[in-house]
mmCIF file of C-alpha atoms in Angstrom:
data_model
loop_
_atom_site.group_PDB
_atom_site.id
_atom_site.type_symbol
_atom_site.label_atom_id
_atom_site.label_comp_id
_atom_site.label_asym_id
_atom_site.label_seq_id
_atom_site.Cartn_x
_atom_site.Cartn_y
_atom_site.Cartn_z
ATOM 1 C CA MET A 28 -28.255 -77.096 8.394
ATOM 2 C CA LYS A 29 -24.317 -76.771 8.222
ATOM 3 C CA PRO A 30 -22.816 -73.744 9.858
ATOM 4 C CA ASN A 31 -21.254 -72.588 6.736
ATOM 5 C CA ASP A 32 -25.074 -72.509 5.184
ATOM 6 C CA MET A 33 -26.162 -70.317 7.882
ATOM 7 C CA ASP A 34 -26.833 -66.455 7.034
ATOM 8 C CA ILE A 35 -26.038 -65.552 11.097
ATOM 9 C CA ASP A 36 -26.506 -62.051 10.412
ATOM 10 C CA GLU A 37 -30.007 -62.426 8.628
ATOM 11 C CA ILE A 38 -31.027 -64.791 11.628
ATOM 12 C CA LEU A 39 -30.129 -62.079 14.005
ATOM 13 C CA LYS A 40 -31.740 -59.788 12.079
ATOM 14 C CA ARG A 41 -35.128 -61.500 12.300
ATOM 15 C CA TYR A 42 -34.985 -63.492 14.976
ATOM 16 C CA LEU A 43 -33.379 -61.775 18.134
ATOM 17 C CA PRO A 44 -36.083 -60.406 19.941
ATOM 18 C CA ARG A 45 -36.622 -56.567 19.924
ATOM 19 C CA ALA A 46 -39.005 -54.177 21.717
ATOM 20 C CA THR A 47 -40.621 -51.510 20.130
ATOM 21 C CA PRO A 48 -40.535 -48.023 21.758
ATOM 22 C CA GLU A 49 -44.055 -48.305 22.596
ATOM 23 C CA GLU A 50 -43.578 -51.776 24.504
ATOM 24 C CA ALA A 51 -40.865 -50.396 26.379
ATOM 25 C CA ASP A 52 -42.645 -47.387 27.344
ATOM 26 C CA ALA A 53 -45.525 -49.263 28.683
ATOM 27 C CA ALA A 54 -43.122 -51.788 30.530
ATOM 28 C CA GLY A 55 -41.162 -48.651 31.816
ATOM 29 C CA GLU A 56 -44.381 -47.348 33.068
ATOM 30 C CA ARG A 57 -45.092 -50.276 35.058
ATOM 31 C CA VAL A 58 -41.767 -50.807 36.330
ATOM 32 C CA LEU A 59 -41.544 -47.398 37.572
ATOM 33 C CA LYS A 60 -44.420 -47.753 39.489
ATOM 34 C CA ARG A 61 -43.051 -50.681 41.126
ATOM 35 C CA ILE A 62 -39.922 -48.956 41.807
ATOM 36 C CA ARG A 63 -41.917 -45.795 43.263
ATOM 37 C CA ALA A 64 -43.399 -48.163 45.703
ATOM 38 C CA LEU A 65 -40.322 -50.232 46.861
ATOM 39 C CA ARG A 66 -37.883 -47.379 47.229
ATOM 40 C CA PHE A 67 -39.855 -44.090 47.301
ATOM 41 C CA SER A 68 -43.002 -44.472 49.564
ATOM 42 C CA HIS A 69 -42.687 -46.613 52.767
ATOM 43 C CA GLU A 70 -39.369 -45.273 53.852
ATOM 44 C CA ARG A 71 -40.957 -41.600 54.112
ATOM 45 C CA SER A 72 -42.093 -42.221 57.698
ATOM 46 C CA GLU A 73 -38.215 -42.758 58.467
ATOM 47 C CA CYS A 74 -37.128 -39.514 57.102
ATOM 48 C CA LYS A 75 -36.182 -36.840 58.995
ATOM 49 C CA PRO A 76 -38.664 -33.676 58.880
ATOM 50 C CA ASP A 77 -36.738 -30.922 57.389
ATOM 51 C CA ARG A 78 -36.037 -28.105 59.269
ATOM 52 C CA ALA A 79 -37.724 -25.715 56.833
ATOM 53 C CA GLN A 80 -41.026 -27.630 57.192
ATOM 54 C CA PRO A 81 -44.058 -25.482 58.426
ATOM 55 C CA SER A 82 -46.378 -26.766 60.599
ATOM 56 C CA ILE A 83 -49.695 -26.590 58.728
ATOM 57 C CA ASN A 84 -51.882 -25.736 61.796
ATOM 58 C CA ALA A 85 -49.637 -22.986 63.135
ATOM 59 C CA GLY A 86 -51.610 -20.036 63.288
ATOM 60 C CA GLU A 87 -48.711 -17.353 63.083
ATOM 61 C CA GLU A 88 -48.602 -14.552 60.402
ATOM 62 C CA PRO A 89 -46.688 -15.827 57.648
ATOM 63 C CA LYS A 90 -43.305 -14.302 57.599
ATOM 64 C CA ALA A 91 -41.980 -12.565 54.586
ATOM 65 C CA ILE A 92 -39.505 -14.519 52.652
ATOM 66 C CA TRP A 93 -37.657 -13.809 49.345
ATOM 67 C CA LEU A 94 -37.779 -16.371 46.891
ATOM 68 C CA PRO A 95 -36.284 -15.950 43.471
ATOM 69 C CA ALA A 96 -39.226 -14.341 41.292
ATOM 70 C CA ARG A 97 -38.791 -16.458 38.274
ATOM 71 C CA MET A 98 -38.802 -20.055 40.302
ATOM 72 C CA ASN A 99 -41.539 -18.766 42.683
ATOM 73 C CA MET A 100 -43.765 -17.433 39.921
ATOM 74 C CA THR A 101 -43.277 -20.830 37.762
ATOM 75 C CA ILE A 102 -43.941 -22.935 40.690
ATOM 76 C CA LEU A 103 -47.472 -20.944 41.259
ATOM 77 C CA ALA A 104 -48.161 -21.057 37.755
ATOM 78 C CA ALA A 105 -47.289 -24.869 37.710
ATOM 79 C CA VAL A 106 -49.514 -25.543 40.425
ATOM 80 C CA ASP A 107 -52.330 -23.777 38.587
ATOM 81 C CA GLU A 108 -51.887 -25.616 35.602
ATOM 82 C CA LEU A 109 -51.873 -28.658 37.186
ATOM 83 C CA GLN A 110 -55.530 -27.893 38.627
ATOM 84 C CA GLY A 111 -55.424 -29.645 42.093
ATOM 85 C CA ARG A 112 -53.897 -32.776 40.588
ATOM 86 C CA GLY A 113 -50.043 -31.744 41.333
ATOM 87 C CA ASP A 114 -48.243 -33.627 43.811
ATOM 88 C CA PRO A 115 -44.673 -32.412 44.078
ATOM 89 C CA MET A 116 -43.119 -34.744 41.725
ATOM 90 C CA ARG A 117 -45.544 -33.691 39.127
ATOM 91 C CA ILE A 118 -44.994 -30.031 39.890
ATOM 92 C CA ILE A 119 -41.164 -30.283 39.902
ATOM 93 C CA LEU A 120 -41.764 -31.645 36.258
ATOM 94 C CA LYS A 121 -44.096 -29.062 35.217
ATOM 95 C CA VAL A 122 -41.918 -26.466 36.642
ATOM 96 C CA GLU A 123 -38.913 -28.175 34.772
ATOM 97 C CA GLU A 124 -41.377 -28.284 31.487
ATOM 98 C CA LEU A 125 -42.288 -24.569 31.734
ATOM 99 C CA MET A 126 -38.760 -23.411 32.822
ATOM 100 C CA GLU A 127 -36.902 -25.427 30.044
ATOM 101 C CA GLU A 128 -34.172 -26.158 32.107
ATOM 102 C CA MET A 129 -33.607 -28.782 35.299
ATOM 103 C CA VAL A 130 -34.414 -27.471 38.574
ATOM 104 C CA SER A 131 -33.484 -28.660 42.267
ATOM 105 C CA GLY A 132 -36.512 -30.866 43.426
ATOM 106 C CA SER A 133 -35.621 -30.120 47.092
ATOM 107 C CA ALA A 134 -35.747 -26.237 46.137
ATOM 108 C CA VAL A 135 -39.233 -26.633 44.716
ATOM 109 C CA PHE A 136 -40.428 -28.837 47.278
ATOM 110 C CA LEU A 137 -39.555 -26.212 50.202
ATOM 111 C CA ILE A 138 -40.884 -23.260 47.992
ATOM 112 C CA LEU A 139 -44.230 -25.040 47.841
ATOM 113 C CA LEU A 140 -44.202 -25.831 51.715
ATOM 114 C CA MET A 141 -43.226 -21.666 52.036
ATOM 115 C CA MET A 142 -46.087 -21.064 49.547
ATOM 116 C CA GLU A 143 -48.771 -22.868 51.726
ATOM 117 C CA ARG A 144 -47.473 -21.038 54.925
ATOM 118 C CA MET A 145 -47.917 -17.751 52.800
ATOM 119 C CA GLU A 146 -51.506 -19.202 51.655
ATOM 120 C CA LEU A 147 -50.740 -18.948 48.244
ATOM 121 C CA VAL A 148 -51.431 -22.588 47.609
ATOM 122 C CA THR A 149 -52.973 -25.327 49.811
ATOM 123 C CA SER A 150 -52.503 -28.978 49.959
ATOM 124 C CA SER A 151 -54.543 -32.109 51.014
ATOM 125 C CA PRO A 152 -53.142 -35.277 51.730
ATOM 126 C CA ASP A 153 -53.484 -38.642 49.708
ATOM 127 C CA PRO A 154 -56.459 -40.385 51.581
ATOM 128 C CA SER A 155 -54.297 -43.667 51.054
ATOM 129 C CA GLU A 156 -51.284 -42.323 52.656
ATOM 130 C CA PRO A 157 -52.063 -39.180 54.684
ATOM 131 C CA GLY A 158 -49.140 -38.899 56.739
ATOM 132 C CA GLU A 159 -46.865 -39.046 53.385
ATOM 133 C CA LEU A 160 -45.595 -35.286 52.732
ATOM 134 C CA ASP A 161 -44.678 -35.598 49.256
ATOM 135 C CA LYS A 162 -47.845 -37.408 48.125
ATOM 136 C CA ARG A 163 -49.971 -34.343 48.827
ATOM 137 C CA THR A 164 -51.709 -32.460 46.288
ATOM 138 C CA PHE A 165 -51.292 -28.780 45.805
ATOM 139 C CA GLN A 166 -54.049 -26.325 44.497
ATOM 140 C CA ILE A 167 -53.609 -22.909 44.254
ATOM 141 C CA THR A 168 -55.831 -20.107 46.475
ATOM 142 C CA ALA A 169 -57.464 -17.288 45.179
ATOM 143 C CA SER A 170 -54.653 -15.097 46.785
ATOM 144 C CA GLY A 171 -52.281 -17.242 44.666
ATOM 145 C CA ARG A 172 -54.142 -16.743 41.673
ATOM 146 C CA GLU A 173 -54.157 -12.934 42.243
ATOM 147 C CA THR A 174 -50.499 -12.892 43.174
ATOM 148 C CA LEU A 175 -49.748 -14.818 39.783
ATOM 149 C CA ALA A 176 -51.820 -12.647 37.509
ATOM 150 C CA ALA A 177 -49.951 -9.608 39.188
ATOM 151 C CA ALA A 178 -46.703 -11.169 38.554
ATOM 152 C CA ARG A 179 -47.803 -11.784 34.754
ATOM 153 C CA ALA A 180 -49.020 -8.204 34.444
ATOM 154 C CA ALA A 181 -45.714 -6.672 35.731
ATOM 155 C CA ALA A 182 -43.768 -9.099 33.268
ATOM 156 C CA ALA A 183 -45.972 -8.032 30.473
ATOM 157 C CA ARG A 184 -45.136 -4.422 31.279
ATOM 158 C CA ARG A 185 -41.445 -4.816 31.763
ATOM 159 C CA ALA A 186 -41.579 -6.498 28.252
ATOM 160 C CA GLY A 187 -43.191 -3.373 26.634
ATOM 161 C CA LEU A 188 -41.107 -1.115 28.303
ATOM 162 C CA LEU A 189 -38.117 -2.949 26.900
ATOM 163 C CA GLU A 190 -39.702 -3.235 23.385
ATOM 164 C CA ASP A 191 -40.382 0.877 23.773
ATOM 165 C CA PHE A 192 -36.827 1.190 24.932
ATOM 166 C CA ALA A 193 -35.541 -0.489 21.457
ATOM 167 C CA MET B 19 -27.896 -40.157 58.842
ATOM 168 C CA LYS B 20 -31.509 -40.408 57.613
ATOM 169 C CA PRO B 21 -32.136 -38.141 54.370
ATOM 170 C CA THR B 22 -34.974 -35.602 55.148
ATOM 171 C CA VAL B 23 -37.880 -35.395 53.026
ATOM 172 C CA ALA B 24 -36.594 -32.748 50.941
ATOM 173 C CA GLN B 25 -33.174 -34.858 50.374
ATOM 174 C CA GLN B 26 -35.724 -37.728 49.429
ATOM 175 C CA ILE B 27 -37.433 -35.564 47.242
ATOM 176 C CA GLY B 28 -34.186 -34.779 45.378
ATOM 177 C CA MET B 29 -33.190 -38.356 45.189
ATOM 178 C CA LYS B 30 -36.506 -39.735 43.750
ATOM 179 C CA GLN B 31 -36.260 -36.331 40.988
ATOM 180 C CA GLN B 32 -32.671 -37.692 40.100
ATOM 181 C CA PHE B 33 -33.434 -41.176 39.792
ATOM 182 C CA GLU B 34 -36.860 -40.168 37.637
ATOM 183 C CA ARG B 35 -34.773 -38.130 35.392
ATOM 184 C CA LEU B 36 -32.327 -41.004 34.548
ATOM 185 C CA PHE B 37 -35.192 -43.345 34.400
ATOM 186 C CA ALA B 38 -37.485 -41.136 32.042
ATOM 187 C CA LYS B 39 -33.672 -41.090 30.058
ATOM 188 C CA TYR B 40 -32.695 -44.391 29.850
ATOM 189 C CA GLN B 41 -35.516 -46.737 30.299
ATOM 190 C CA ARG B 42 -36.075 -47.592 26.842
ATOM 191 C CA VAL B 43 -32.241 -48.487 26.124
ATOM 192 C CA VAL B 44 -32.145 -50.744 29.436
ATOM 193 C CA TYR B 45 -35.519 -52.156 28.159
ATOM 194 C CA CYS B 46 -34.020 -53.065 24.660
ATOM 195 C CA GLY B 47 -31.121 -54.495 26.499
ATOM 196 C CA VAL B 48 -33.063 -56.908 28.991
ATOM 197 C CA TYR B 49 -35.581 -58.030 26.550
ATOM 198 C CA SER B 50 -33.104 -58.724 23.780
ATOM 199 C CA VAL B 51 -31.895 -61.622 26.316
ATOM 200 C CA THR B 52 -35.186 -62.502 27.785
ATOM 201 C CA GLY B 53 -37.236 -62.256 24.717
ATOM 202 C CA ASN B 54 -40.491 -62.016 27.080
ATOM 203 C CA THR B 55 -42.318 -58.990 28.858
ATOM 204 C CA PRO B 56 -42.655 -60.325 32.321
ATOM 205 C CA ASP B 57 -38.740 -61.408 32.757
ATOM 206 C CA ALA B 58 -37.710 -58.219 31.079
ATOM 207 C CA GLU B 59 -39.804 -56.316 33.463
ATOM 208 C CA ASP B 60 -38.211 -58.061 36.417
ATOM 209 C CA ALA B 61 -34.718 -57.491 35.223
ATOM 210 C CA MET B 62 -35.086 -53.792 34.564
ATOM 211 C CA GLN B 63 -36.724 -53.475 38.032
ATOM 212 C CA SER B 64 -33.549 -55.450 39.190
ATOM 213 C CA LEU B 65 -31.047 -53.229 37.647
ATOM 214 C CA PHE B 66 -32.625 -49.851 38.063
ATOM 215 C CA LEU B 67 -33.088 -50.689 42.131
ATOM 216 C CA LYS B 68 -29.257 -51.323 42.022
ATOM 217 C CA LEU B 69 -28.297 -48.267 40.358
ATOM 218 C CA ILE B 70 -30.636 -46.183 43.274
ATOM 219 C CA ASP B 71 -28.629 -48.426 45.529
ATOM 220 C CA GLN B 72 -24.994 -47.618 44.267
ATOM 221 C CA GLY B 73 -26.036 -43.971 43.657
ATOM 222 C CA PHE B 74 -25.265 -44.429 40.302
ATOM 223 C CA SER B 75 -24.788 -40.982 38.252
ATOM 224 C CA GLU B 76 -24.859 -41.039 34.406
ATOM 225 C CA ASP B 77 -21.889 -38.319 34.844
ATOM 226 C CA SER B 78 -19.827 -41.460 36.128
ATOM 227 C CA VAL B 79 -19.615 -43.262 32.756
ATOM 228 C CA ARG B 80 -18.453 -42.202 29.361
ATOM 229 C CA ASP B 81 -21.514 -43.815 27.615
ATOM 230 C CA PRO B 82 -24.228 -44.159 29.727
ATOM 231 C CA ALA B 83 -26.548 -45.420 26.889
ATOM 232 C CA GLY B 84 -23.915 -48.090 26.151
ATOM 233 C CA TYR B 85 -23.279 -48.901 29.857
ATOM 234 C CA LEU B 86 -26.591 -49.359 30.737
ATOM 235 C CA PHE B 87 -27.698 -51.276 27.737
ATOM 236 C CA ARG B 88 -24.775 -53.625 28.489
ATOM 237 C CA ALA B 89 -26.086 -53.718 32.197
ATOM 238 C CA GLY B 90 -29.330 -54.477 31.395
ATOM 239 C CA ALA B 91 -28.319 -57.560 29.270
ATOM 240 C CA ASN B 92 -26.210 -58.614 32.012
ATOM 241 C CA GLU B 93 -28.836 -58.453 34.799
ATOM 242 C CA ALA B 94 -31.321 -60.412 32.584
ATOM 243 C CA ARG B 95 -28.861 -63.079 31.975
ATOM 244 C CA GLN B 96 -28.097 -63.339 35.541
ATOM 245 C CA MET B 97 -31.482 -63.631 36.399
ATOM 246 C CA HIS B 98 -32.349 -65.982 33.355
ATOM 247 C CA ARG B 99 -29.652 -68.389 34.549
ATOM 248 C CA ALA B 100 -30.646 -68.221 38.257
ATOM 249 C CA GLN B 101 -34.465 -69.068 37.143
ATOM 250 C CA GLU B 102 -33.076 -72.082 35.302
ATOM 251 C CA ARG B 103 -31.319 -73.642 38.157
ATOM 252 C CA ARG B 104 -34.423 -73.407 39.946
ATOM 253 C CA SER B 105 -36.338 -74.836 37.220
ATOM 254 C CA ARG B 106 -34.593 -77.741 35.976
ATOM 255 C CA ASN B 107 -37.061 -80.396 36.429
ATOM 256 C CA HIS B 108 -37.491 -80.649 32.752
ATOM 257 C CA THR B 109 -37.667 -84.571 31.858
ATOM 258 C CA ASP B 110 -35.320 -85.677 28.817
ATOM 259 C CA ASP B 111 -38.402 -85.866 26.514
ATOM 260 C CA GLU B 112 -39.391 -82.634 27.017
ATOM 261 C CA VAL B 113 -35.711 -81.176 26.768
ATOM 262 C CA GLY B 114 -35.346 -83.411 23.529
ATOM 263 C CA LEU B 115 -38.840 -81.555 22.097
ATOM 264 C CA LEU B 116 -37.558 -78.189 22.859
ATOM 265 C CA ARG B 117 -34.224 -78.867 21.350
ATOM 266 C CA ASP B 118 -34.809 -81.043 18.309
ATOM 267 C CA PRO B 119 -34.240 -79.251 14.998
ATOM 268 C CA ALA B 120 -36.889 -81.052 13.362
ATOM 269 C CA THR B 121 -39.322 -79.707 15.819
ATOM 270 C CA ASP B 122 -37.862 -76.357 15.891
ATOM 271 C CA ARG B 123 -38.685 -76.618 11.962
ATOM 272 C CA ASN B 124 -42.346 -77.069 12.619
ATOM 273 C CA ARG B 125 -42.627 -74.552 15.160
ATOM 274 C CA GLY B 126 -41.355 -71.673 12.960
ATOM 275 C CA ALA B 127 -40.429 -68.571 13.642
ATOM 276 C CA GLU B 128 -41.295 -69.025 17.732
ATOM 277 C CA ALA B 129 -38.931 -71.795 18.122
ATOM 278 C CA MET B 130 -35.815 -70.290 15.794
ATOM 279 C CA ARG B 131 -36.246 -67.083 18.286
ATOM 280 C CA GLU B 132 -35.896 -69.488 21.400
ATOM 281 C CA ARG B 133 -32.940 -71.138 19.794
ATOM 282 C CA LEU B 134 -31.169 -68.182 19.257
ATOM 283 C CA LEU B 135 -31.761 -67.111 22.823
ATOM 284 C CA GLU B 136 -30.230 -70.286 23.981
ATOM 285 C CA ALA B 137 -27.466 -70.065 21.826
ATOM 286 C CA MET B 138 -26.753 -66.245 22.815
ATOM 287 C CA ASP B 139 -26.943 -67.538 26.398
ATOM 288 C CA ARG B 140 -24.165 -70.144 26.046
ATOM 289 C CA LEU B 141 -21.606 -67.419 24.636
ATOM 290 C CA ASP B 142 -19.007 -65.859 26.564
ATOM 291 C CA PRO B 143 -20.696 -62.697 28.115
ATOM 292 C CA GLU B 144 -18.574 -60.195 26.621
ATOM 293 C CA GLN B 145 -18.857 -61.919 23.465
ATOM 294 C CA ALA B 146 -22.813 -61.674 23.741
ATOM 295 C CA ASP B 147 -22.321 -58.085 24.931
ATOM 296 C CA ILE B 148 -20.453 -57.162 21.614
ATOM 297 C CA LEU B 149 -22.800 -58.899 19.541
ATOM 298 C CA LEU B 150 -26.005 -57.114 20.954
ATOM 299 C CA LEU B 151 -24.681 -53.880 20.987
ATOM 300 C CA SER B 152 -23.483 -54.233 17.293
ATOM 301 C CA VAL B 153 -26.658 -55.779 16.463
ATOM 302 C CA GLU B 154 -29.499 -54.410 18.604
ATOM 303 C CA ARG B 155 -27.961 -50.892 19.253
ATOM 304 C CA GLY B 156 -26.126 -50.353 15.807
ATOM 305 C CA TYR B 157 -22.502 -49.751 17.585
ATOM 306 C CA SER B 158 -19.697 -49.327 15.393
ATOM 307 C CA ASP B 159 -16.753 -51.310 16.170
ATOM 308 C CA ALA B 160 -14.956 -48.084 17.498
ATOM 309 C CA GLU B 161 -17.848 -47.258 19.689
ATOM 310 C CA ILE B 162 -17.763 -50.565 21.381
ATOM 311 C CA ALA B 163 -14.041 -50.540 21.479
ATOM 312 C CA ASP B 164 -14.394 -47.253 23.278
ATOM 313 C CA LEU B 165 -17.153 -48.466 25.589
ATOM 314 C CA LEU B 166 -15.436 -51.699 26.423
ATOM 315 C CA GLY B 167 -11.970 -50.098 26.384
ATOM 316 C CA LYS B 168 -10.584 -52.531 23.918
ATOM 317 C CA THR B 169 -8.924 -51.882 20.647
ATOM 318 C CA ARG B 170 -11.321 -51.823 17.293
ATOM 319 C CA GLY B 171 -9.203 -54.896 15.753
ATOM 320 C CA ALA B 172 -9.840 -56.702 18.968
ATOM 321 C CA VAL B 173 -13.714 -55.986 18.995
ATOM 322 C CA ALA B 174 -13.825 -56.790 15.340
ATOM 323 C CA MET B 175 -12.349 -60.149 15.900
ATOM 324 C CA ALA B 176 -14.190 -60.849 18.848
ATOM 325 C CA LEU B 177 -17.398 -60.133 16.859
ATOM 326 C CA HIS B 178 -16.452 -62.277 13.879
ATOM 327 C CA ARG B 179 -15.628 -65.179 16.618
ATOM 328 C CA ALA B 180 -19.030 -64.536 18.452
ATOM 329 C CA LYS B 181 -20.816 -64.841 15.150
ATOM 330 C CA GLU B 182 -19.116 -68.064 14.332
ATOM 331 C CA ARG B 183 -19.423 -69.606 17.687
ATOM 332 C CA LEU B 184 -23.431 -68.964 17.589
ATOM 333 C CA LYS B 185 -23.674 -70.509 14.072
ATOM 334 C CA GLY B 186 -21.958 -73.532 15.526
ATOM 335 C CA LEU B 187 -24.272 -73.454 18.601
ATOM 336 C CA MET B 188 -27.268 -73.168 16.597
ATOM 337 C CA CYS B 189 -26.304 -75.904 14.514
ATOM 338 C CA ASP B 190 -24.606 -78.405 17.011
ATOM 339 C CA GLU B 191 -27.075 -81.006 18.389
ATOM 340 C CA PRO B 192 -27.198 -79.523 21.806
ATOM 341 C CA LYS B 193 -25.744 -81.797 24.658
ATOM 342 C CA TRP B 194 -28.164 -81.096 27.625
ATOM 343 C CA GLY B 195 -26.222 -80.129 30.752
ATOM 344 C CA GLU B 196 -23.420 -78.635 28.690
ATOM 345 C CA ASN B 197 -23.806 -75.071 30.269
ATOM 346 C CA GLN B 198 -25.040 -75.963 33.360
#
């Protein structure tokens, strides 16, 4: 075939390799797992512990802390919705989904640790990586569930009052 | 200074947001160069690791999707060339078989695709980028010009030349080693 006989646009349209969105998503999932393993797991042991990190075995009375109410309750709701399957990253993404806005992952993580100290949530280590803080899965406690229910009732009452006011 | 666990979580979250937003774009870029899944995944991984190491932020470029598509295609091209250098142990007969137009016709679409990929690989990288942005991403000349910091006329000319060169490369009886 001579160059002038060739319809290069047609050739490009027909033969240029194109990935479908499904193929891209499947490949993305595999690559993300590899990257997580390469960059975000083995380095954890080299991380400095956070100053605010509570000692899980400390038998002290939890100290009263102030947390932004909406964020606080959304984190509890996210932990509750994930039903014990939520590691910090899943919880952060769930919080973003519930709040419909981006949130600071570090803040969510620290609040989770404080909530554990307040016994609103408990966490269990990943059996394969027991030392990894960000691999722990969090579960809401009975006390956490009561707090969440009370906060939801209060929010509903406030909404009702506003409706009456209007 | 070593990052705290919370900082690490923040970095990971930032990366995962970037990945979720642009993984399809990057994959399309790498796949259009490699034409196969394993190589495309390797190139994609390599690019995202570089982005993490460089602390890439999407706010640092005007058109992150176009930038990352192009970066993906470049990464795949570099990996492909490195692999080609490593595996340059074809016999002359094998090379002839791979590049014989008659054989290509018999092998049909797959051979045509290989031939196109080989020809694309022999284009000047910027020409190949312009062609991919236009054909695969559907960018207009003006959008490509904006992304590459060129005039619209220069992009239109480069696109025309890229297609002409591609035609020539696909019709030429290839000389093995020309692009080595």
